[in-house]
Short mmCIF file of C-alpha atoms in Angstrom, two decimals:
data_model
loop_
_atom_site.label_atom_id
_atom_site.label_comp_id
_atom_site.label_asym_id
_atom_site.label_seq_id
_atom_site.Cartn_x
_atom_site.Cartn_y
_atom_site.Cartn_z
CA MET A 230 19.71 -64.68 58.81
CA ALA A 231 20.58 -61.26 58.52
CA SER A 232 17.95 -59.48 60.51
CA GLU A 233 17.57 -61.84 63.26
CA PRO A 234 17.98 -60.30 66.60
CA GLN A 235 19.88 -62.33 69.60
CA GLY A 236 17.65 -63.94 71.92
CA GLY A 237 16.40 -67.18 70.36
CA LEU A 238 13.33 -67.98 68.15
CA THR A 239 10.70 -65.74 70.36
CA GLU A 240 12.57 -62.71 69.99
CA TYR A 241 13.28 -63.44 66.36
CA ILE A 242 9.55 -63.43 65.66
CA GLN A 243 8.67 -60.94 67.73
CA HIS A 244 11.17 -58.63 65.80
CA HIS A 245 9.73 -60.08 62.53
CA LEU A 246 6.33 -58.99 63.65
CA GLN A 247 6.95 -55.26 64.30
CA HIS A 248 6.00 -52.86 61.49
CA LEU A 249 7.59 -50.11 60.39
CA THR A 250 5.74 -47.07 62.46
CA PRO A 251 7.07 -43.52 62.75
CA HIS A 252 5.49 -42.57 65.95
CA ALA A 253 5.34 -39.03 67.29
CA SER A 254 5.87 -40.48 70.58
CA GLU A 255 6.37 -43.85 72.11
CA GLY A 256 2.55 -45.61 71.62
CA GLY A 257 1.40 -42.91 69.64
CA PHE A 258 -2.41 -42.71 68.42
CA TRP A 259 -2.83 -43.02 64.53
CA ALA A 260 0.23 -44.23 63.89
CA VAL A 261 0.68 -45.45 60.08
CA HIS A 262 2.39 -48.79 59.09
CA VAL A 263 4.63 -47.37 56.57
CA ASP A 264 5.78 -50.97 55.37
CA SER A 265 2.19 -52.18 54.52
CA VAL A 266 1.01 -48.95 52.92
CA THR A 267 4.10 -49.11 50.84
CA VAL A 268 3.97 -52.71 49.67
CA SER A 269 0.33 -52.23 48.81
CA LEU A 270 0.74 -49.29 46.74
CA VAL A 271 3.53 -50.62 44.92
CA LEU A 272 1.95 -53.91 44.16
CA GLY A 273 -1.45 -51.72 43.28
CA ALA A 274 1.03 -49.73 40.64
CA ILE A 275 2.35 -52.98 39.40
CA PHE A 276 -1.20 -54.49 39.00
CA CYS A 277 -2.52 -51.39 36.91
CA LEU A 278 0.65 -50.98 34.85
CA TRP A 279 0.65 -54.84 33.90
CA PHE A 280 -2.90 -54.75 32.96
CA TRP A 281 -2.75 -51.54 31.11
CA LEU A 282 0.21 -52.46 28.92
CA LYS A 283 -1.39 -55.92 28.09
CA ALA A 284 -4.68 -54.30 27.46
CA ARG A 285 -2.71 -51.56 25.08
CA LYS A 286 -0.92 -54.45 23.03
CA ALA A 287 -3.93 -56.64 22.93
CA THR A 288 -4.42 -58.01 19.25
CA ALA A 289 -7.56 -59.69 17.63
CA GLY A 290 -5.33 -62.68 16.57
CA VAL A 291 -3.40 -65.13 18.42
CA PRO A 292 -2.70 -63.92 21.74
CA GLY A 293 0.79 -64.17 23.54
CA LYS A 294 1.38 -65.91 26.76
CA GLY A 295 0.97 -62.36 28.63
CA GLN A 296 -2.14 -61.41 26.83
CA ALA A 297 -3.81 -65.15 27.05
CA PHE A 298 -2.80 -65.10 30.92
CA VAL A 299 -4.78 -61.73 31.37
CA GLU A 300 -7.85 -62.83 29.40
CA ILE A 301 -7.77 -65.90 31.38
CA VAL A 302 -7.88 -63.84 34.55
CA LEU A 303 -10.48 -61.41 33.07
CA GLU A 304 -12.81 -64.46 31.71
CA PHE A 305 -12.41 -65.96 35.30
CA VAL A 306 -13.65 -62.89 37.29
CA ASP A 307 -16.39 -61.83 34.81
CA GLY A 308 -17.66 -65.53 35.00
CA GLN A 309 -18.21 -65.34 38.64
CA VAL A 310 -19.68 -61.83 38.74
CA LYS A 311 -22.32 -63.20 36.10
CA ASP A 312 -23.00 -66.26 38.36
CA VAL A 313 -23.89 -63.75 41.32
CA PHE A 314 -25.01 -60.31 40.01
CA HIS A 315 -27.41 -59.97 37.17
CA GLY A 316 -27.54 -56.15 36.89
CA ASP A 317 -25.17 -53.72 35.06
CA ARG A 318 -21.64 -55.17 35.55
CA ARG A 319 -19.82 -51.81 34.30
CA VAL A 320 -18.53 -51.39 37.77
CA LEU A 321 -18.84 -54.44 39.74
CA GLY A 322 -16.64 -56.18 37.13
CA PRO A 323 -13.66 -54.07 37.50
CA LEU A 324 -14.06 -53.50 41.00
CA ALA A 325 -14.24 -57.60 41.33
CA LEU A 326 -10.96 -57.87 39.14
CA THR A 327 -9.05 -55.34 41.18
CA VAL A 328 -10.13 -57.05 44.56
CA PHE A 329 -9.02 -60.36 43.25
CA VAL A 330 -5.43 -59.45 41.81
CA TRP A 331 -4.58 -56.65 44.29
CA VAL A 332 -5.25 -59.00 47.08
CA PHE A 333 -3.54 -62.11 45.37
CA LEU A 334 -0.40 -59.79 45.01
CA MET A 335 -0.72 -58.86 48.32
CA ASN A 336 -0.81 -62.45 49.89
CA ALA A 337 1.76 -63.67 47.54
CA MET A 338 4.51 -61.44 49.23
CA ASP A 339 4.37 -64.19 52.03
CA LEU A 340 6.21 -66.54 49.58
CA LEU A 341 9.06 -64.48 49.76
CA PRO A 342 11.75 -65.36 52.37
CA VAL A 343 10.99 -64.00 55.64
CA ASP A 344 14.39 -62.04 55.83
CA LEU A 345 14.58 -60.68 52.44
CA LEU A 346 12.72 -57.35 52.50
CA PRO A 347 13.86 -56.76 56.10
CA TRP A 348 17.64 -57.53 55.06
CA VAL A 349 17.33 -54.79 52.12
CA THR A 350 15.75 -52.14 54.26
CA GLU A 351 18.37 -52.77 57.15
CA LYS A 352 20.87 -51.79 54.68
CA PHE A 353 19.21 -48.22 54.34
CA GLY A 354 18.75 -47.98 58.17
CA ILE A 355 15.38 -49.44 58.70
CA GLY A 356 14.92 -51.76 61.28
CA HIS A 357 11.60 -53.14 60.82
CA PHE A 358 9.79 -54.17 57.65
CA ARG A 359 6.88 -56.67 57.29
CA ALA A 360 6.13 -57.63 53.76
CA VAL A 361 2.79 -58.95 53.65
CA PRO A 362 0.21 -56.17 53.82
CA THR A 363 -2.82 -58.74 54.45
CA ALA A 364 -1.34 -60.15 57.73
CA ASP A 365 -1.79 -56.55 59.02
CA ILE A 366 -5.46 -56.19 60.22
CA ASN A 367 -5.24 -52.28 59.58
CA MET A 368 -4.83 -53.08 56.05
CA THR A 369 -7.42 -55.93 55.92
CA PHE A 370 -10.23 -53.91 57.74
CA ALA A 371 -9.50 -50.71 55.39
CA MET A 372 -10.48 -52.76 52.59
CA SER A 373 -13.63 -54.21 54.07
CA LEU A 374 -14.66 -51.03 55.29
CA THR A 375 -14.29 -49.77 51.85
CA VAL A 376 -16.49 -52.67 50.79
CA PHE A 377 -19.02 -51.80 53.43
CA ILE A 378 -19.41 -48.12 51.88
CA LEU A 379 -20.13 -49.71 48.74
CA ILE A 380 -22.56 -51.83 50.10
CA ILE A 381 -24.53 -48.99 52.12
CA PHE A 382 -23.97 -46.98 48.77
CA TYR A 383 -25.52 -49.21 46.27
CA SER A 384 -28.46 -50.22 48.92
CA PHE A 385 -29.62 -46.68 48.86
CA LYS A 386 -28.86 -46.37 45.22
CA ALA A 387 -31.12 -49.62 44.40
CA LYS A 388 -33.68 -48.96 46.73
CA GLY A 389 -33.70 -45.22 47.44
CA ALA A 390 -33.56 -43.81 51.01
CA GLY A 391 -37.24 -44.52 51.94
CA GLY A 392 -36.92 -48.26 50.37
CA TYR A 393 -33.84 -49.03 52.21
CA MET A 394 -35.00 -47.63 55.53
CA HIS A 395 -38.23 -49.30 55.06
CA GLU A 396 -36.57 -52.82 54.61
CA LEU A 397 -34.08 -51.91 57.73
CA PHE A 398 -37.21 -51.82 59.93
CA THR A 399 -39.54 -54.27 58.16
CA ALA A 400 -37.43 -57.03 57.24
CA PRO A 401 -37.03 -60.21 58.25
CA PHE A 402 -39.85 -60.41 60.64
CA GLY A 403 -42.45 -58.31 59.27
CA LYS A 404 -43.95 -55.00 59.23
CA HIS A 405 -45.82 -54.89 62.70
CA PRO A 406 -44.69 -51.69 64.76
CA LEU A 407 -43.69 -54.21 67.47
CA LEU A 408 -41.12 -55.71 65.22
CA TRP A 409 -39.65 -52.54 64.11
CA LEU A 410 -36.72 -52.67 66.54
CA PRO A 411 -36.07 -56.25 66.47
CA ASN A 412 -35.82 -55.84 62.61
CA PHE A 413 -33.41 -52.80 62.77
CA ALA A 414 -31.20 -54.44 65.62
CA LEU A 415 -30.84 -57.50 63.38
CA ASN A 416 -30.07 -55.82 60.23
CA LEU A 417 -27.28 -53.66 62.22
CA VAL A 418 -25.50 -56.88 63.43
CA GLU A 419 -25.89 -58.47 59.86
CA LEU A 420 -24.30 -55.07 58.50
CA ALA A 421 -21.71 -54.93 60.88
CA SER A 422 -20.76 -58.56 60.50
CA LYS A 423 -19.96 -58.21 56.87
CA PRO A 424 -16.98 -56.34 57.07
CA VAL A 425 -15.60 -58.07 60.24
CA SER A 426 -15.86 -61.22 58.60
CA LEU A 427 -13.97 -59.77 55.53
CA ALA A 428 -11.50 -58.44 57.35
CA MET A 429 -10.68 -61.14 60.11
CA ARG A 430 -10.87 -63.88 57.41
CA LEU A 431 -8.11 -62.81 55.55
CA PHE A 432 -6.04 -61.41 58.29
CA GLY A 433 -6.35 -64.64 60.38
CA ASN A 434 -5.41 -66.82 57.70
CA MET A 435 -2.38 -64.62 56.15
CA TYR A 436 -0.87 -63.89 59.58
CA ALA A 437 -1.10 -67.80 60.61
CA GLY A 438 0.81 -68.36 57.44
CA GLU A 439 3.33 -65.51 58.26
CA LEU A 440 3.89 -67.24 61.40
CA VAL A 441 4.58 -70.54 59.94
CA PHE A 442 7.06 -69.33 57.72
CA MET A 443 8.59 -67.37 60.93
CA LEU A 444 8.66 -71.04 62.83
CA ILE A 445 10.28 -72.60 59.98
CA ALA A 446 13.03 -69.86 59.21
CA GLY A 447 13.82 -70.32 62.88
CA LEU A 448 15.13 -73.56 62.35
CA PHE A 449 17.85 -72.51 59.83
CA SER A 450 19.77 -71.20 62.80
CA ALA A 451 18.86 -73.37 65.76
CA GLY A 452 21.36 -75.58 67.22
CA ALA A 453 24.98 -76.39 66.34
CA GLY A 454 27.07 -79.10 64.82
CA LEU A 455 25.33 -82.15 63.25
CA ALA A 456 21.88 -81.28 64.96
CA GLY A 457 22.30 -77.73 63.50
CA TRP A 458 22.78 -79.18 60.01
CA ALA A 459 19.77 -81.68 60.49
CA LEU A 460 17.65 -78.56 61.50
CA TYR A 461 18.69 -76.58 58.63
CA GLY A 462 17.86 -79.36 56.17
CA ALA A 463 14.12 -79.84 57.85
CA GLY A 464 13.92 -76.06 57.91
CA ILE A 465 14.56 -75.92 53.84
CA ILE A 466 12.15 -78.97 53.38
CA GLY A 467 9.44 -77.56 55.73
CA TYR A 468 9.73 -74.13 53.90
CA THR A 469 9.62 -75.78 50.54
CA VAL A 470 6.56 -77.82 51.38
CA TRP A 471 4.69 -75.07 53.45
CA GLY A 472 5.44 -72.77 50.42
CA ILE A 473 3.73 -74.91 47.94
CA PHE A 474 0.74 -75.31 49.99
CA HIS A 475 0.57 -71.63 50.85
CA ILE A 476 0.28 -71.01 47.21
CA LEU A 477 -3.14 -72.67 47.42
CA ILE A 478 -3.81 -70.66 50.50
CA ILE A 479 -3.27 -67.27 49.04
CA SER A 480 -5.14 -67.79 45.84
CA ILE A 481 -8.31 -69.19 47.99
CA GLN A 482 -8.40 -66.34 50.08
CA ALA A 483 -8.30 -63.98 47.33
CA PHE A 484 -10.93 -65.78 45.39
CA ILE A 485 -13.14 -65.67 48.79
CA PHE A 486 -12.64 -61.82 49.22
CA MET A 487 -13.56 -61.31 45.59
CA VAL A 488 -16.51 -63.32 45.90
CA LEU A 489 -17.87 -62.24 49.24
CA THR A 490 -17.56 -58.66 47.76
CA ILE A 491 -19.78 -59.60 44.68
CA VAL A 492 -22.17 -61.23 47.06
CA TYR A 493 -22.56 -58.54 49.48
CA ILE A 494 -23.18 -55.65 46.78
CA SER A 495 -25.52 -58.35 44.93
CA MET A 496 -27.40 -58.47 48.06
CA ALA A 497 -27.57 -54.73 48.61
CA HIS A 498 -29.24 -54.80 45.12
CA ASP A 499 -32.02 -57.28 46.26
CA HIS A 500 -35.24 -56.27 47.61
CA HIS A 501 -37.10 -57.88 50.33
#
């Protein structure tokens, strides 16, 4: 493996878990994970360009394979939004589509060989580069906090400032003044749990998947002679099997993130 440091599997994994992070000082605060930001922005641009080109070339006749695929994705996402949200879908529909496709593309980076992008960036003098933005908790929390802001925005928009404040202090236990603080505390916990659950669920699954790929990749260079060849073969089989299974995981995680985004915003429109 081209980017594998000396010292065995442990150091190999530790090396691959480090982000491309230019610090002003060692352990500096507010450091930016350049690899996660770069990959996510590139994938977002690819998604926008891809769908824009298909929309521009769309025909009313028999669609080509590319147009048919995009239409299937659009109908699938729109169906999910219709099932959960019964209001104006002009904003929520495109938002759900963006969340689903973008998260799926970021998750799909985990299917690339572990050493591919680090090997490429190493040629340009970059020692650390992680290819899966959703295996970075900073990225998943950034996305979930954006959803959280939308939840707050739509809560005020649908209910008004007075109506939303009234709901925070009177639901779910009732309007008695002695219940105002318990109601408010419970609602704060519920609000805080939404971005935390969104971020941690996606991060945990993708981080675990990334670690499994690294462990399997470590088999490729472990041992020597006949044992080494046996481990190499086991690594190839394991990588293939886990990769096929991981396609299901990355799809489900993108779907869950999209559906929960729709559900949370739909709940913001509901009146207690």
